[in-house]
């Protein structure tokens, strides 16, 4: 991001294809895809090694290595690539705008697939640009413009991994669940940049605030600091939170609509009308009535499909731990609760707790208002939240309770588990959720994890689609 680098990780990132074939030689310009006189033998491997040693030196040390810099400049020039490729101060987005021919080369650059033989040195130079811009985030204060530039570079990195921009960080496309460790690393880098930004000063300046793009890391900082904001800064913070809520709600609403409906109610006899006739089952059950002489199947019984679904309104009780470690879960689940609250025949109640419990049911239809009323940080007291939630259970068999927490209750662990067990035994469908975030990071107290598994209600951890599926099955 700038010339001052700190230690950065690159785990989980595939190195470009290793090859012994001809390398790309001098091109005719930045837009060229390589060409010119090919190289053979070990020259290509040696040039790749120079580029990667230069990358490592820039990632792990603040000072340039003149010999590596000179050698890298010569290699890039020989490949017909622009010298700006080696400058970490120039964003990938800026580079592509100046040299449009490079855009297609960055797409799928690090994807796990067979690459064309030759051109390994060129790929090494392009990969070095992506890694340096994304993982060398430097030290010191960060401006809104620098954060925006890093997010654009991260988007190009995700394209290079074969995902859409945001696919790794936000769990969209084909990169959300398969690269969880890398997604967590990117989220950590973004969170560090947000923490290094003078957020209050940025929010107080409308021009700078407009450069911010909502993200989970930014929303967490806004929620933590909202009590210290006022005037223009508070208005800009609310606008950013509203934008993020609307974006996530659109994604979750689509997931709710696409998730298959719940199980058919087998206790209700099928309606005997033609549209419900189960032809395949009818034929199978009457095969013993086949007449070889007449070559006919005589049917003495018709079978129908069961199509009845829930008619009694279901009650959904969502209990959210609002301690600082659960911000991702709280944001996603409050939005999800508001979506289910908009469905017919679903009565949603929302409770947030730390050392005290807060009934947020009056605002459940507006997750923006819910988030503004939360207070991140502090301890947690699960039994207090359970005492508020249990009176809301009027029809246990028709109630689902979702409890979102890392379940680190310490001396209150046994009382909370006793309450949960009693609720489960009464007939309530209890769903413990340890982590509902875009990257799939999970953190659940081991004692509770074992207890829930023995109870037959294992903890749901991972992508929020898992929770959507469980709720849709029960509520449909």
Tab-separated table of C-alpha atoms in Angstrom:
chain	number	residue	atom	x	y	z
A	1	UNK	CA	0.000	0.000	0.000
A	2	UNK	CA	2.998	2.269	0.566
A	3	UNK	CA	6.769	1.963	0.709
A	4	UNK	CA	6.866	1.090	4.414
A	5	UNK	CA	6.130	-2.594	4.834
A	6	UNK	CA	5.548	-4.823	7.821
A	7	UNK	CA	5.324	-8.566	8.268
A	8	UNK	CA	2.550	-10.035	6.178
A	9	UNK	CA	1.344	-13.568	5.578
A	10	UNK	CA	0.857	-15.223	2.212
A	11	UNK	CA	-0.363	-18.636	3.320
A	12	UNK	CA	-2.782	-20.447	1.080
A	13	UNK	CA	-1.746	-18.555	-2.073
A	14	UNK	CA	-0.719	-20.818	-4.950
A	15	UNK	CA	2.548	-20.026	-6.738
A	16	UNK	CA	2.201	-19.599	-10.491
A	17	UNK	CA	2.779	-22.697	-12.573
A	18	UNK	CA	6.336	-23.999	-12.638
A	19	UNK	CA	7.509	-24.905	-16.103
A	20	UNK	CA	10.590	-25.790	-18.064
A	21	UNK	CA	9.297	-24.590	-21.422
A	22	UNK	CA	10.108	-21.364	-23.180
A	23	UNK	CA	9.611	-18.165	-21.231
A	24	UNK	CA	8.113	-14.961	-22.531
A	25	UNK	CA	10.722	-12.602	-23.943
A	26	UNK	CA	10.628	-8.958	-24.788
A	27	UNK	CA	7.179	-7.757	-25.834
A	28	UNK	CA	6.175	-4.765	-27.854
A	29	UNK	CA	4.554	-2.828	-25.001
A	30	UNK	CA	2.567	-3.153	-21.791
A	31	UNK	CA	-0.524	-4.308	-23.624
A	32	UNK	CA	1.313	-7.143	-25.323
A	33	UNK	CA	0.773	-10.630	-23.996
A	34	UNK	CA	4.445	-11.560	-24.130
A	35	UNK	CA	6.451	-12.775	-27.032
A	36	UNK	CA	9.733	-11.964	-28.706
A	37	UNK	CA	12.771	-14.150	-28.260
A	38	UNK	CA	11.991	-17.112	-25.968
A	39	UNK	CA	14.240	-18.316	-23.154
A	40	UNK	CA	15.226	-21.893	-22.457
A	41	UNK	CA	16.938	-23.844	-19.709
A	42	UNK	CA	17.192	-22.393	-16.199
A	43	UNK	CA	17.129	-18.712	-17.138
A	44	UNK	CA	13.360	-18.453	-16.605
A	45	UNK	CA	13.519	-20.084	-13.178
A	46	UNK	CA	16.328	-17.746	-12.138
A	47	UNK	CA	14.358	-14.670	-13.204
A	48	UNK	CA	11.272	-15.872	-11.316
A	49	UNK	CA	13.455	-16.378	-8.268
A	50	UNK	CA	14.694	-12.795	-8.488
A	51	UNK	CA	11.119	-11.473	-8.642
A	52	UNK	CA	9.995	-13.565	-5.676
A	53	UNK	CA	13.062	-12.664	-3.570
A	54	UNK	CA	12.302	-9.037	-4.293
A	55	UNK	CA	8.659	-9.609	-3.253
A	56	UNK	CA	9.702	-11.231	0.041
A	57	UNK	CA	12.196	-8.465	0.812
A	58	UNK	CA	9.510	-5.805	0.299
A	59	UNK	CA	6.968	-7.726	2.404
A	60	UNK	CA	9.207	-8.344	5.396
A	61	UNK	CA	11.586	-5.354	5.437
A	62	UNK	CA	10.954	-1.606	5.130
A	63	UNK	CA	14.090	-0.906	3.090
A	64	UNK	CA	14.575	-1.604	-0.595
A	65	UNK	CA	17.316	-3.970	-1.728
A	66	UNK	CA	19.028	-2.057	-4.577
A	67	UNK	CA	20.395	-5.156	-6.324
A	68	UNK	CA	17.009	-6.884	-6.357
A	69	UNK	CA	15.276	-3.685	-7.465
A	70	UNK	CA	17.674	-3.188	-10.401
A	71	UNK	CA	17.374	-6.811	-11.474
A	72	UNK	CA	13.563	-6.705	-11.223
A	73	UNK	CA	13.348	-3.508	-13.276
A	74	UNK	CA	15.495	-5.118	-15.983
A	75	UNK	CA	13.279	-8.239	-16.020
A	76	UNK	CA	10.034	-6.256	-16.206
A	77	UNK	CA	11.457	-4.075	-18.978
A	78	UNK	CA	12.579	-7.157	-20.908
A	79	UNK	CA	9.032	-8.571	-20.632
A	80	UNK	CA	7.568	-5.387	-22.079
A	81	UNK	CA	5.689	-4.644	-18.848
A	82	UNK	CA	5.430	-1.109	-17.425
A	83	UNK	CA	7.870	-0.154	-14.605
A	84	UNK	CA	4.820	0.951	-12.568
A	85	UNK	CA	4.163	-2.756	-12.011
A	86	UNK	CA	6.943	-2.726	-9.409
A	87	UNK	CA	5.687	0.356	-7.564
A	88	UNK	CA	3.512	-0.633	-4.541
A	89	UNK	CA	2.294	2.971	-4.350
A	90	UNK	CA	0.389	2.531	-7.623
A	91	UNK	CA	-2.835	0.562	-7.216
A	92	UNK	CA	-3.697	-2.315	-9.521
A	93	UNK	CA	-6.837	-0.461	-10.524
A	94	UNK	CA	-4.787	2.575	-11.556
A	95	UNK	CA	-2.354	0.337	-13.417
A	96	UNK	CA	-5.141	-1.344	-15.373
A	97	UNK	CA	-6.687	2.013	-16.255
A	98	UNK	CA	-3.364	3.150	-17.726
A	99	UNK	CA	-2.648	-0.194	-19.417
A	100	UNK	CA	-6.018	-1.863	-20.176
A	101	UNK	CA	-4.367	-4.870	-21.805
A	102	UNK	CA	-3.238	-6.084	-18.362
A	103	UNK	CA	-6.805	-6.559	-17.073
A	104	UNK	CA	-7.300	-9.915	-18.784
A	105	UNK	CA	-3.899	-11.117	-17.535
A	106	UNK	CA	-4.824	-10.482	-13.892
A	107	UNK	CA	-8.102	-12.436	-14.249
A	108	UNK	CA	-7.638	-15.991	-12.910
A	109	UNK	CA	-3.876	-15.412	-12.606
A	110	UNK	CA	-3.508	-17.538	-9.433
A	111	UNK	CA	-6.434	-19.860	-10.056
A	112	UNK	CA	-5.715	-23.565	-9.652
A	113	UNK	CA	-5.799	-24.607	-13.279
A	114	UNK	CA	-3.451	-25.451	-16.120
A	115	UNK	CA	-1.778	-22.364	-17.538
A	116	UNK	CA	-0.281	-22.137	-20.974
A	117	UNK	CA	3.351	-23.213	-21.218
A	118	UNK	CA	5.770	-20.329	-21.279
A	119	UNK	CA	5.111	-16.925	-19.782
A	120	UNK	CA	5.960	-18.085	-16.240
A	121	UNK	CA	8.217	-15.097	-15.636
A	122	UNK	CA	5.481	-12.732	-16.794
A	123	UNK	CA	2.984	-14.389	-14.457
A	124	UNK	CA	5.485	-14.135	-11.597
A	125	UNK	CA	5.792	-10.381	-12.170
A	126	UNK	CA	2.012	-9.918	-12.215
A	127	UNK	CA	1.475	-12.119	-9.148
A	128	UNK	CA	4.145	-10.148	-7.267
A	129	UNK	CA	2.202	-6.961	-7.951
A	130	UNK	CA	-1.019	-8.396	-6.500
A	131	UNK	CA	0.651	-9.854	-3.417
A	132	UNK	CA	2.709	-6.751	-2.678
A	133	UNK	CA	-0.218	-4.356	-2.960
A	134	UNK	CA	-2.540	-6.480	-0.827
A	135	UNK	CA	-0.258	-7.881	1.872
A	136	UNK	CA	2.271	-5.048	2.383
A	137	UNK	CA	-0.003	-2.662	4.261
A	138	UNK	CA	2.748	-0.657	5.986
A	139	UNK	CA	2.552	1.151	9.301
A	140	UNK	CA	1.149	4.388	10.656
A	141	UNK	CA	-2.043	6.260	9.907
A	142	UNK	CA	-4.279	5.337	6.993
A	143	UNK	CA	-6.431	7.736	4.981
A	144	UNK	CA	-9.863	6.989	3.549
A	145	UNK	CA	-8.340	7.082	0.064
A	146	UNK	CA	-5.689	4.512	1.009
A	147	UNK	CA	-8.339	2.203	2.475
A	148	UNK	CA	-10.434	2.511	-0.682
A	149	UNK	CA	-7.360	1.785	-2.845
A	150	UNK	CA	-6.537	-1.305	-0.757
A	151	UNK	CA	-10.084	-2.615	-1.176
A	152	UNK	CA	-9.783	-2.201	-4.944
A	153	UNK	CA	-6.475	-4.061	-4.907
A	154	UNK	CA	-8.051	-6.801	-2.774
A	155	UNK	CA	-10.775	-7.049	-5.408
A	156	UNK	CA	-8.167	-7.619	-8.123
A	157	UNK	CA	-6.461	-10.200	-5.903
A	158	UNK	CA	-9.785	-12.037	-5.636
A	159	UNK	CA	-10.169	-11.901	-9.413
A	160	UNK	CA	-6.717	-13.405	-9.668
A	161	UNK	CA	-7.901	-16.241	-7.409
A	162	UNK	CA	-10.813	-16.905	-9.763
A	163	UNK	CA	-13.473	-15.167	-7.643
A	164	UNK	CA	-15.601	-12.124	-8.166
A	165	UNK	CA	-14.459	-8.994	-6.270
A	166	UNK	CA	-15.549	-9.500	-2.658
A	167	UNK	CA	-15.947	-13.248	-3.167
A	168	UNK	CA	-13.292	-14.210	-0.630
A	169	UNK	CA	-13.960	-11.470	1.905
A	170	UNK	CA	-17.761	-11.708	1.809
A	171	UNK	CA	-18.316	-15.384	0.963
A	172	UNK	CA	-19.799	-14.853	-2.475
A	173	UNK	CA	-19.206	-16.800	-5.654
A	174	UNK	CA	-16.860	-19.772	-5.719
A	175	UNK	CA	-14.377	-18.509	-3.171
A	176	UNK	CA	-16.431	-17.951	-0.047
A	177	UNK	CA	-16.155	-21.346	1.665
A	178	UNK	CA	-13.190	-23.003	-0.057
A	179	UNK	CA	-10.623	-20.410	1.097
A	180	UNK	CA	-11.743	-19.690	4.657
A	181	UNK	CA	-8.199	-19.196	5.984
A	182	UNK	CA	-7.337	-16.730	3.230
A	183	UNK	CA	-10.649	-14.923	3.752
A	184	UNK	CA	-9.856	-14.498	7.444
A	185	UNK	CA	-6.409	-13.140	6.575
A	186	UNK	CA	-7.886	-10.526	4.222
A	187	UNK	CA	-10.503	-9.575	6.823
A	188	UNK	CA	-7.752	-9.160	9.408
A	189	UNK	CA	-5.745	-6.885	7.115
A	190	UNK	CA	-8.808	-4.764	6.384
A	191	UNK	CA	-9.666	-4.537	10.072
A	192	UNK	CA	-6.127	-3.373	10.865
A	193	UNK	CA	-6.341	-0.651	8.192
A	194	UNK	CA	-9.675	0.559	9.564
A	195	UNK	CA	-8.271	0.721	13.106
A	196	UNK	CA	-5.320	2.798	11.871
A	197	UNK	CA	-7.593	5.308	10.186
A	198	UNK	CA	-8.623	8.448	12.088
A	199	UNK	CA	-12.247	7.523	11.618
A	200	UNK	CA	-13.801	10.409	13.533
A	201	UNK	CA	-11.916	12.990	11.482
A	202	UNK	CA	-12.800	11.229	8.243
A	203	UNK	CA	-16.490	11.061	9.142
A	204	UNK	CA	-16.550	14.748	10.035
A	205	UNK	CA	-15.448	15.618	6.493
A	206	UNK	CA	-18.228	14.795	3.967
A	207	UNK	CA	-15.722	14.645	1.089
A	208	UNK	CA	-13.574	12.064	2.904
A	209	UNK	CA	-16.589	10.147	4.217
A	210	UNK	CA	-17.827	9.658	0.654
A	211	UNK	CA	-14.610	7.768	-0.114
A	212	UNK	CA	-15.464	5.097	2.452
A	213	UNK	CA	-17.132	1.899	1.330
A	214	UNK	CA	-19.034	-0.153	3.934
A	215	UNK	CA	-17.459	-3.384	5.198
A	216	UNK	CA	-17.800	-5.545	8.290
A	217	UNK	CA	-14.558	-4.144	9.762
A	218	UNK	CA	-15.720	-0.570	9.239
A	219	UNK	CA	-19.191	-1.272	10.641
A	220	UNK	CA	-17.652	-2.805	13.766
A	221	UNK	CA	-15.587	0.333	14.360
A	222	UNK	CA	-18.616	2.569	13.782
A	223	UNK	CA	-20.741	0.572	16.223
A	224	UNK	CA	-18.014	0.711	18.864
A	225	UNK	CA	-17.476	4.456	18.469
A	226	UNK	CA	-21.031	5.667	17.758
A	227	UNK	CA	-21.496	7.117	21.257
A	228	UNK	CA	-18.537	9.460	20.611
A	229	UNK	CA	-19.923	10.788	17.317
A	230	UNK	CA	-22.221	13.724	16.796
A	231	UNK	CA	-23.414	16.106	14.101
A	232	UNK	CA	-22.061	15.497	10.599
A	233	UNK	CA	-19.845	12.617	11.738
A	234	UNK	CA	-22.798	10.755	13.278
A	235	UNK	CA	-24.960	11.364	10.186
A	236	UNK	CA	-22.214	9.985	7.912
A	237	UNK	CA	-21.739	6.973	10.213
A	238	UNK	CA	-25.459	6.202	10.109
A	239	UNK	CA	-25.457	6.497	6.315
A	240	UNK	CA	-22.597	3.981	6.063
A	241	UNK	CA	-24.306	1.544	8.434
A	242	UNK	CA	-27.574	1.890	6.485
A	243	UNK	CA	-25.774	1.201	3.175
A	244	UNK	CA	-24.109	-1.897	4.585
A	245	UNK	CA	-27.341	-3.205	6.121
A	246	UNK	CA	-29.178	-2.753	2.814
A	247	UNK	CA	-26.416	-4.535	0.864
A	248	UNK	CA	-26.292	-7.519	3.226
A	249	UNK	CA	-30.091	-7.665	3.452
A	250	UNK	CA	-30.330	-7.951	-0.331
A	251	UNK	CA	-27.927	-10.906	-0.351
A	252	UNK	CA	-29.622	-12.664	2.590
A	253	UNK	CA	-33.093	-12.062	1.170
A	254	UNK	CA	-32.017	-13.811	-2.021
A	255	UNK	CA	-30.671	-16.746	-0.003
A	256	UNK	CA	-33.939	-17.037	1.929
A	257	UNK	CA	-35.917	-17.034	-1.307
A	258	UNK	CA	-33.655	-19.610	-2.972
A	259	UNK	CA	-33.430	-22.019	-0.035
A	260	UNK	CA	-35.765	-24.985	-0.402
A	261	UNK	CA	-38.936	-24.926	1.668
A	262	UNK	CA	-39.391	-26.991	4.797
A	263	UNK	CA	-40.505	-30.586	5.097
A	264	UNK	CA	-44.043	-31.606	4.240
A	265	UNK	CA	-46.319	-32.145	7.234
A	266	UNK	CA	-46.815	-35.945	7.060
A	267	UNK	CA	-49.439	-35.876	9.801
A	268	UNK	CA	-51.953	-34.283	7.413
A	269	UNK	CA	-53.630	-36.763	5.008
A	270	UNK	CA	-53.145	-35.920	1.317
A	271	UNK	CA	-55.945	-34.188	-0.544
A	272	UNK	CA	-57.382	-36.647	-3.100
A	273	UNK	CA	-57.366	-34.512	-6.206
A	274	UNK	CA	-55.805	-35.246	-9.590
A	275	UNK	CA	-52.994	-32.701	-9.261
A	276	UNK	CA	-51.740	-34.541	-6.140
A	277	UNK	CA	-51.793	-37.999	-7.785
A	278	UNK	CA	-48.475	-39.808	-7.275
A	279	UNK	CA	-48.303	-41.718	-10.559
A	280	UNK	CA	-44.978	-43.471	-9.970
A	281	UNK	CA	-45.946	-44.738	-6.522
A	282	UNK	CA	-49.365	-45.818	-7.771
A	283	UNK	CA	-47.786	-47.917	-10.545
A	284	UNK	CA	-45.178	-49.403	-8.206
A	285	UNK	CA	-47.702	-50.401	-5.538
A	286	UNK	CA	-50.006	-52.031	-8.108
A	287	UNK	CA	-47.410	-54.037	-10.043
A	288	UNK	CA	-48.768	-57.255	-8.509
A	289	UNK	CA	-51.982	-56.603	-10.475
A	290	UNK	CA	-50.226	-56.835	-13.843
A	291	UNK	CA	-52.056	-59.196	-16.235
A	292	UNK	CA	-49.723	-60.824	-18.817
A	293	UNK	CA	-52.695	-62.109	-20.781
A	294	UNK	CA	-54.394	-58.729	-21.072
A	295	UNK	CA	-51.093	-56.812	-21.000
A	296	UNK	CA	-52.713	-54.381	-18.650
A	297	UNK	CA	-52.071	-53.078	-15.153
A	298	UNK	CA	-55.173	-53.131	-13.010
A	299	UNK	CA	-55.151	-50.423	-10.324
A	300	UNK	CA	-57.117	-51.107	-7.206
A	301	UNK	CA	-55.691	-48.221	-5.173
A	302	UNK	CA	-54.552	-44.690	-5.987
A	303	UNK	CA	-51.750	-42.967	-4.061
A	304	UNK	CA	-51.520	-39.220	-3.581
A	305	UNK	CA	-48.705	-36.835	-2.686
A	306	UNK	CA	-48.810	-35.048	0.669
A	307	UNK	CA	-48.585	-31.300	0.110
A	308	UNK	CA	-49.852	-29.826	3.391
A	309	UNK	CA	-47.636	-27.222	4.987
A	310	UNK	CA	-47.653	-25.286	8.237
A	311	UNK	CA	-50.811	-23.320	8.950
A	312	UNK	CA	-50.119	-22.315	12.555
A	313	UNK	CA	-47.956	-19.202	12.952
A	314	UNK	CA	-44.430	-20.106	14.095
A	315	UNK	CA	-42.503	-18.139	16.686
A	316	UNK	CA	-38.820	-17.375	16.114
A	317	UNK	CA	-36.837	-16.192	19.142
A	318	UNK	CA	-33.356	-14.893	18.316
A	319	UNK	CA	-30.961	-14.308	21.227
A	320	UNK	CA	-27.726	-12.530	20.298
A	321	UNK	CA	-24.584	-12.146	22.375
A	322	UNK	CA	-23.516	-8.533	21.757
A	323	UNK	CA	-20.057	-8.837	23.246
A	324	UNK	CA	-17.275	-7.503	21.036
A	325	UNK	CA	-16.258	-10.928	19.706
A	326	UNK	CA	-19.658	-11.531	18.125
A	327	UNK	CA	-20.064	-8.452	15.921
A	328	UNK	CA	-20.239	-10.391	12.631
A	329	UNK	CA	-22.883	-12.722	14.001
A	330	UNK	CA	-24.890	-9.887	15.509
A	331	UNK	CA	-24.987	-7.874	12.272
A	332	UNK	CA	-25.902	-10.845	10.082
A	333	UNK	CA	-28.475	-12.325	12.449
A	334	UNK	CA	-30.297	-9.092	13.189
A	335	UNK	CA	-30.663	-8.559	9.451
A	336	UNK	CA	-31.761	-12.172	8.990
A	337	UNK	CA	-34.316	-11.819	11.796
A	338	UNK	CA	-35.816	-8.774	10.076
A	339	UNK	CA	-36.166	-10.735	6.828
A	340	UNK	CA	-37.988	-13.600	8.527
A	341	UNK	CA	-40.126	-11.064	10.401
A	342	UNK	CA	-41.423	-9.951	7.013
A	343	UNK	CA	-42.616	-13.448	6.117
A	344	UNK	CA	-46.255	-14.403	6.696
A	345	UNK	CA	-47.092	-16.521	9.738
A	346	UNK	CA	-43.730	-15.938	11.452
A	347	UNK	CA	-43.656	-14.109	14.812
A	348	UNK	CA	-40.087	-12.925	15.453
A	349	UNK	CA	-38.652	-11.799	18.790
A	350	UNK	CA	-35.113	-10.441	19.202
A	351	UNK	CA	-33.061	-10.206	22.397
A	352	UNK	CA	-29.503	-8.857	22.710
A	353	UNK	CA	-27.436	-9.305	25.849
A	354	UNK	CA	-24.115	-8.710	27.516
A	355	UNK	CA	-24.294	-8.528	31.315
A	356	UNK	CA	-27.880	-7.302	30.844
A	357	UNK	CA	-30.594	-8.366	28.412
A	358	UNK	CA	-32.369	-5.979	26.052
A	359	UNK	CA	-35.628	-6.786	24.255
A	360	UNK	CA	-35.291	-5.375	20.719
A	361	UNK	CA	-38.491	-6.930	19.369
A	362	UNK	CA	-40.195	-3.550	18.690
A	363	UNK	CA	-37.441	-2.742	16.163
A	364	UNK	CA	-36.981	-6.214	14.688
A	365	UNK	CA	-38.287	-5.091	11.289
A	366	UNK	CA	-35.509	-2.487	11.047
A	367	UNK	CA	-32.014	-3.971	11.603
A	368	UNK	CA	-30.494	-0.499	11.233
A	369	UNK	CA	-32.306	0.691	14.370
A	370	UNK	CA	-31.412	-2.550	16.158
A	371	UNK	CA	-27.698	-2.057	15.496
A	372	UNK	CA	-27.815	1.538	16.710
A	373	UNK	CA	-29.332	0.338	19.985
A	374	UNK	CA	-26.661	-2.282	20.659
A	375	UNK	CA	-23.620	-1.701	22.808
A	376	UNK	CA	-20.614	-3.756	21.716
A	377	UNK	CA	-18.127	-4.969	24.289
A	378	UNK	CA	-18.258	-5.946	27.913
A	379	UNK	CA	-18.954	-9.348	29.428
A	380	UNK	CA	-21.918	-11.627	28.959
A	381	UNK	CA	-24.525	-13.247	31.190
A	382	UNK	CA	-26.469	-15.914	29.316
A	383	UNK	CA	-28.827	-16.835	32.178
A	384	UNK	CA	-30.134	-13.238	32.230
A	385	UNK	CA	-31.007	-13.500	28.538
A	386	UNK	CA	-32.632	-16.903	29.054
A	387	UNK	CA	-34.797	-15.460	31.834
A	388	UNK	CA	-36.098	-12.882	29.331
A	389	UNK	CA	-36.535	-15.378	26.496
A	390	UNK	CA	-38.393	-18.210	28.271
A	391	UNK	CA	-41.636	-16.289	28.947
A	392	UNK	CA	-41.921	-15.733	25.181
A	393	UNK	CA	-42.380	-19.487	24.660
A	394	UNK	CA	-46.137	-20.135	24.584
A	395	UNK	CA	-46.287	-23.087	22.176
A	396	UNK	CA	-43.009	-25.050	22.485
A	397	UNK	CA	-43.680	-27.389	19.538
A	398	UNK	CA	-44.187	-24.382	17.308
A	399	UNK	CA	-41.207	-22.361	18.497
A	400	UNK	CA	-37.597	-22.165	17.358
A	401	UNK	CA	-34.936	-20.473	19.479
A	402	UNK	CA	-31.709	-19.371	17.804
A	403	UNK	CA	-28.932	-18.561	20.276
A	404	UNK	CA	-25.909	-16.796	18.791
A	405	UNK	CA	-22.866	-16.744	21.057
A	406	UNK	CA	-19.351	-18.078	21.535
A	407	UNK	CA	-20.754	-19.505	24.819
A	408	UNK	CA	-17.825	-18.402	26.984
A	409	UNK	CA	-19.906	-18.021	30.149
A	410	UNK	CA	-17.288	-19.138	32.703
A	411	UNK	CA	-18.989	-19.611	36.123
A	412	UNK	CA	-22.444	-19.205	34.502
A	413	UNK	CA	-21.955	-22.080	32.036
A	414	UNK	CA	-23.905	-24.718	33.967
A	415	UNK	CA	-26.930	-22.479	34.778
A	416	UNK	CA	-27.176	-21.425	31.121
A	417	UNK	CA	-26.914	-25.000	29.887
A	418	UNK	CA	-29.578	-26.133	32.372
A	419	UNK	CA	-31.928	-23.490	30.987
A	420	UNK	CA	-31.168	-24.464	27.379
A	421	UNK	CA	-31.693	-28.155	28.143
A	422	UNK	CA	-35.058	-27.412	29.776
A	423	UNK	CA	-36.152	-25.386	26.738
A	424	UNK	CA	-35.092	-28.168	24.383
A	425	UNK	CA	-36.833	-30.876	26.429
A	426	UNK	CA	-40.065	-28.860	26.359
A	427	UNK	CA	-40.237	-29.289	22.591
A	428	UNK	CA	-38.661	-26.052	21.376
A	429	UNK	CA	-36.317	-26.455	18.420
A	430	UNK	CA	-33.085	-25.003	19.790
A	431	UNK	CA	-30.373	-23.937	17.322
A	432	UNK	CA	-27.034	-22.882	18.865
A	433	UNK	CA	-24.949	-20.751	16.512
A	434	UNK	CA	-21.270	-20.264	17.192
A	435	UNK	CA	-20.282	-18.229	14.189
A	436	UNK	CA	-22.325	-16.660	11.440
A	437	UNK	CA	-19.983	-14.612	9.317
A	438	UNK	CA	-18.881	-14.359	5.731
A	439	UNK	CA	-15.536	-16.081	6.179
A	440	UNK	CA	-16.692	-19.065	8.246
A	441	UNK	CA	-14.425	-18.474	11.260
A	442	UNK	CA	-15.759	-20.310	14.293
A	443	UNK	CA	-15.090	-19.897	17.991
A	444	UNK	CA	-17.199	-21.897	20.445
A	445	UNK	CA	-16.382	-22.885	24.022
A	446	UNK	CA	-15.416	-26.614	23.831
A	447	UNK	CA	-17.490	-27.655	26.869
A	448	UNK	CA	-20.668	-26.225	25.354
A	449	UNK	CA	-19.871	-27.740	21.955
A	450	UNK	CA	-19.692	-31.237	23.485
A	451	UNK	CA	-22.830	-30.675	25.559
A	452	UNK	CA	-24.871	-29.491	22.569
A	453	UNK	CA	-23.730	-32.451	20.479
A	454	UNK	CA	-24.792	-34.861	23.233
A	455	UNK	CA	-28.135	-33.049	23.452
A	456	UNK	CA	-28.739	-33.613	19.757
A	457	UNK	CA	-28.475	-29.915	18.866
A	458	UNK	CA	-24.965	-29.510	17.417
A	459	UNK	CA	-23.588	-26.005	17.012
A	460	UNK	CA	-24.040	-24.453	13.587
A	461	UNK	CA	-20.785	-22.792	12.600
A	462	UNK	CA	-19.759	-21.450	9.251
A	463	UNK	CA	-21.596	-19.702	6.486
A	464	UNK	CA	-24.924	-18.063	7.252
A	465	UNK	CA	-26.567	-20.167	4.509
A	466	UNK	CA	-26.537	-23.056	6.997
A	467	UNK	CA	-28.682	-21.088	9.437
A	468	UNK	CA	-30.979	-19.925	6.634
A	469	UNK	CA	-31.545	-23.552	5.626
A	470	UNK	CA	-32.316	-24.696	9.195
A	471	UNK	CA	-34.777	-21.843	9.798
A	472	UNK	CA	-36.490	-22.288	6.445
A	473	UNK	CA	-36.967	-26.013	7.152
A	474	UNK	CA	-38.688	-25.266	10.456
A	475	UNK	CA	-40.670	-22.179	9.534
A	476	UNK	CA	-41.942	-23.173	6.051
